XYZ file of C-alpha atoms in Angstrom:
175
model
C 100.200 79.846 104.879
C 103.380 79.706 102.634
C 102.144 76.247 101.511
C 98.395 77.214 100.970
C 98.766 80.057 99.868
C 100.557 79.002 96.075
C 97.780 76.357 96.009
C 95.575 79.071 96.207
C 96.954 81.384 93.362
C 97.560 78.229 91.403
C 93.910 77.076 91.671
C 92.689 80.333 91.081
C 95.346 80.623 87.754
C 93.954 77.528 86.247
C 90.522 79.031 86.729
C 91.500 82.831 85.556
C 94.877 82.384 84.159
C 95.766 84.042 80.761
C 92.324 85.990 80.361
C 91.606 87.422 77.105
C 92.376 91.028 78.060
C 95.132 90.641 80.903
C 94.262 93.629 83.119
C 91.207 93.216 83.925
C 87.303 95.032 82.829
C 87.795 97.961 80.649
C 86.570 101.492 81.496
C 82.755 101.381 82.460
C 83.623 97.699 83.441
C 82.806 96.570 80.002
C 85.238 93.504 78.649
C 87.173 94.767 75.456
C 86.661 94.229 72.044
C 88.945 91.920 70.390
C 91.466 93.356 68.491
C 93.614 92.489 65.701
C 96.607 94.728 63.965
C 95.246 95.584 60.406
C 95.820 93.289 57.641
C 96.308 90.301 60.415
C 95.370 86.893 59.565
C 94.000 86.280 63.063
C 90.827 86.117 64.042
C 89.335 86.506 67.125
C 88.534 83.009 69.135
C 84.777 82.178 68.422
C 84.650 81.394 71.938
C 86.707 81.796 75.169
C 88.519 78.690 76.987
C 87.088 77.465 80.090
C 87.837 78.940 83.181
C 87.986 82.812 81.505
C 85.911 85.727 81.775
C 83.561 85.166 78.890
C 81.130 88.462 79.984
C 80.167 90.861 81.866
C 76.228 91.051 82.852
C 73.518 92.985 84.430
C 73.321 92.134 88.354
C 69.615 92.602 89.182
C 68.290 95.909 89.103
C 71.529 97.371 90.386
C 73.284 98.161 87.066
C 76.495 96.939 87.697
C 78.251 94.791 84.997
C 79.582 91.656 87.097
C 81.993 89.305 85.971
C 80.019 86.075 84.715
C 83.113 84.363 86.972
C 83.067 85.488 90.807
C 84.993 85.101 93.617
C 83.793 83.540 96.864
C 86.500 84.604 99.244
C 85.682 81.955 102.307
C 88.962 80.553 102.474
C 91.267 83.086 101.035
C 94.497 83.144 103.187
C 96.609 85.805 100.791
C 95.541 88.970 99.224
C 97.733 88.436 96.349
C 94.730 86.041 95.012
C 92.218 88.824 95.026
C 94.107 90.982 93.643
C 94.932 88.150 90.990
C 91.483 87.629 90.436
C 90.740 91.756 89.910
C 93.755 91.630 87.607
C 92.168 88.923 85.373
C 88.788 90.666 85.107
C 86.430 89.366 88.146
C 84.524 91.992 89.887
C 82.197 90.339 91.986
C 83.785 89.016 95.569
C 81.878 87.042 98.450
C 82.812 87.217 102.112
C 81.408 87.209 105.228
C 82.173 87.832 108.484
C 82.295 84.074 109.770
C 84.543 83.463 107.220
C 87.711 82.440 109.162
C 87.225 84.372 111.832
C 86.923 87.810 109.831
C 89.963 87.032 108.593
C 88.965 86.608 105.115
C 87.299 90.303 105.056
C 90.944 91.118 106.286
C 92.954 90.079 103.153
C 90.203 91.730 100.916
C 90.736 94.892 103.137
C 94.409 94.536 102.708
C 93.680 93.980 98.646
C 91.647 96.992 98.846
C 94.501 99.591 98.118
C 95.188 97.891 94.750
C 91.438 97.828 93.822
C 89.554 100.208 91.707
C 86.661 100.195 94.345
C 83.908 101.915 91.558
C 84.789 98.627 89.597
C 83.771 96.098 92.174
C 80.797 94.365 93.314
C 81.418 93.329 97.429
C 79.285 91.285 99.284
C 79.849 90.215 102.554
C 77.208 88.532 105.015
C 76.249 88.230 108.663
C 74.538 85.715 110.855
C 71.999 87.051 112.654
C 69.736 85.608 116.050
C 66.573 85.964 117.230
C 68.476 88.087 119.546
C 70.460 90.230 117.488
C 69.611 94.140 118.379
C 69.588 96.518 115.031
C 72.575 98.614 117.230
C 74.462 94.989 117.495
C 74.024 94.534 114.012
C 74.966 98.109 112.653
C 78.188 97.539 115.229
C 79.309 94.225 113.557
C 78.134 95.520 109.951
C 80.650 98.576 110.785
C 83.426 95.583 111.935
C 82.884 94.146 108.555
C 83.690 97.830 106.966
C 86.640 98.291 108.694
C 88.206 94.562 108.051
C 87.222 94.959 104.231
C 88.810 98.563 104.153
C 86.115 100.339 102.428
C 83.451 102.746 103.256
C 80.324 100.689 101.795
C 79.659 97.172 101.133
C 77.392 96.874 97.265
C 74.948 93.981 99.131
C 74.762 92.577 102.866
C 73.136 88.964 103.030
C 71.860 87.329 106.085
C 74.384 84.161 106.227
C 72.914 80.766 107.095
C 69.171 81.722 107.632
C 67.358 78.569 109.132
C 63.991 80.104 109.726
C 61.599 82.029 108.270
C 61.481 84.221 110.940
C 64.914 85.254 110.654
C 64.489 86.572 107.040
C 61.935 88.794 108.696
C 64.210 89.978 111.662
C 63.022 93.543 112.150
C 66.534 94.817 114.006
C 68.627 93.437 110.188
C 66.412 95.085 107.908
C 66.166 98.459 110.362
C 69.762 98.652 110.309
């Protein structure tokens, strides 16, 4: 971990590093306007370098403004990179409970505290079997909760669906 895990917040610096606004979305979760001190020369870039936050868009129907840069969080091994990530203005995080071992949900849960929950979009995911009861899936769904530290989750996928008959598993969608 001490030699993954600066790999990590290096990777995700080249990718996020020295965004526009610094801190993150601004109120309503909105990027900021440029800004310039009167009677500047400079002008705002015409467009932002590669690897930034360049907007914020609809998701769906949901009306949440994500990040048009997310983070998929399957082999995070430090919390200091999500909270990196928050810090630089992406609001959209991936997980799921497979991912190492839960472990993954874990260092978002341990994020958490430094996270303006209202301002993220979290989705983590389960695996589900032919087998799987709705109570089995409500109990690991509630696992999930309590490893990512919050009280709600903003979307739950089904994770590596090979069948059609799994999209259609009665016990996933009556939980």
């Amino acid at each position: 971990d001490e030699f993954i895990a600066p790999i990590l917040l290096g990777l995700a610096g080249a990718l996020l590093g020295g965004c526009a606004h610094g801190h993150g979305a601004a109120p309503g979760g909105r990027p900021p306007l440029a800004s310039s001190s009167p009677g500047s020369a400079r002008a705002a870039p015409a467009s932002p370098a590669p690897g930034r936050i360049r907007t914020f868009r609809p998701l769906g129907r949901t009306g949440f403004l994500a990040s048009d840069i997310g983070l998929g969080c399957g082999r995070i091994s430090d919390p200091a990179l999500v909270r990196y990530a928050f810090d630089r203005g992406v609001n959209l995080f991936d997980t799921g409970e497979s991912y190492a071992n839960g472990d993954s949900e874990r260092m978002i849960g341990q994020a958490m505290p430094h996270l303006a929950r209202e301002k993220i979009f979290l989705i983590t995911k389960l695996a589900v079997a032919p087998g799987d009861s709705q109570q089995s899936l409500v109990d690991r769904a509630l696992r999930c909760l309590e490893r990512l530290r919050t009280n709600h989750v903003d979307a739950l996928y089904l994770h590596g669906v090979g069948s059609a008959a799994l999209v259609k598993h009665e016990g996933f969608h009556a939980a």
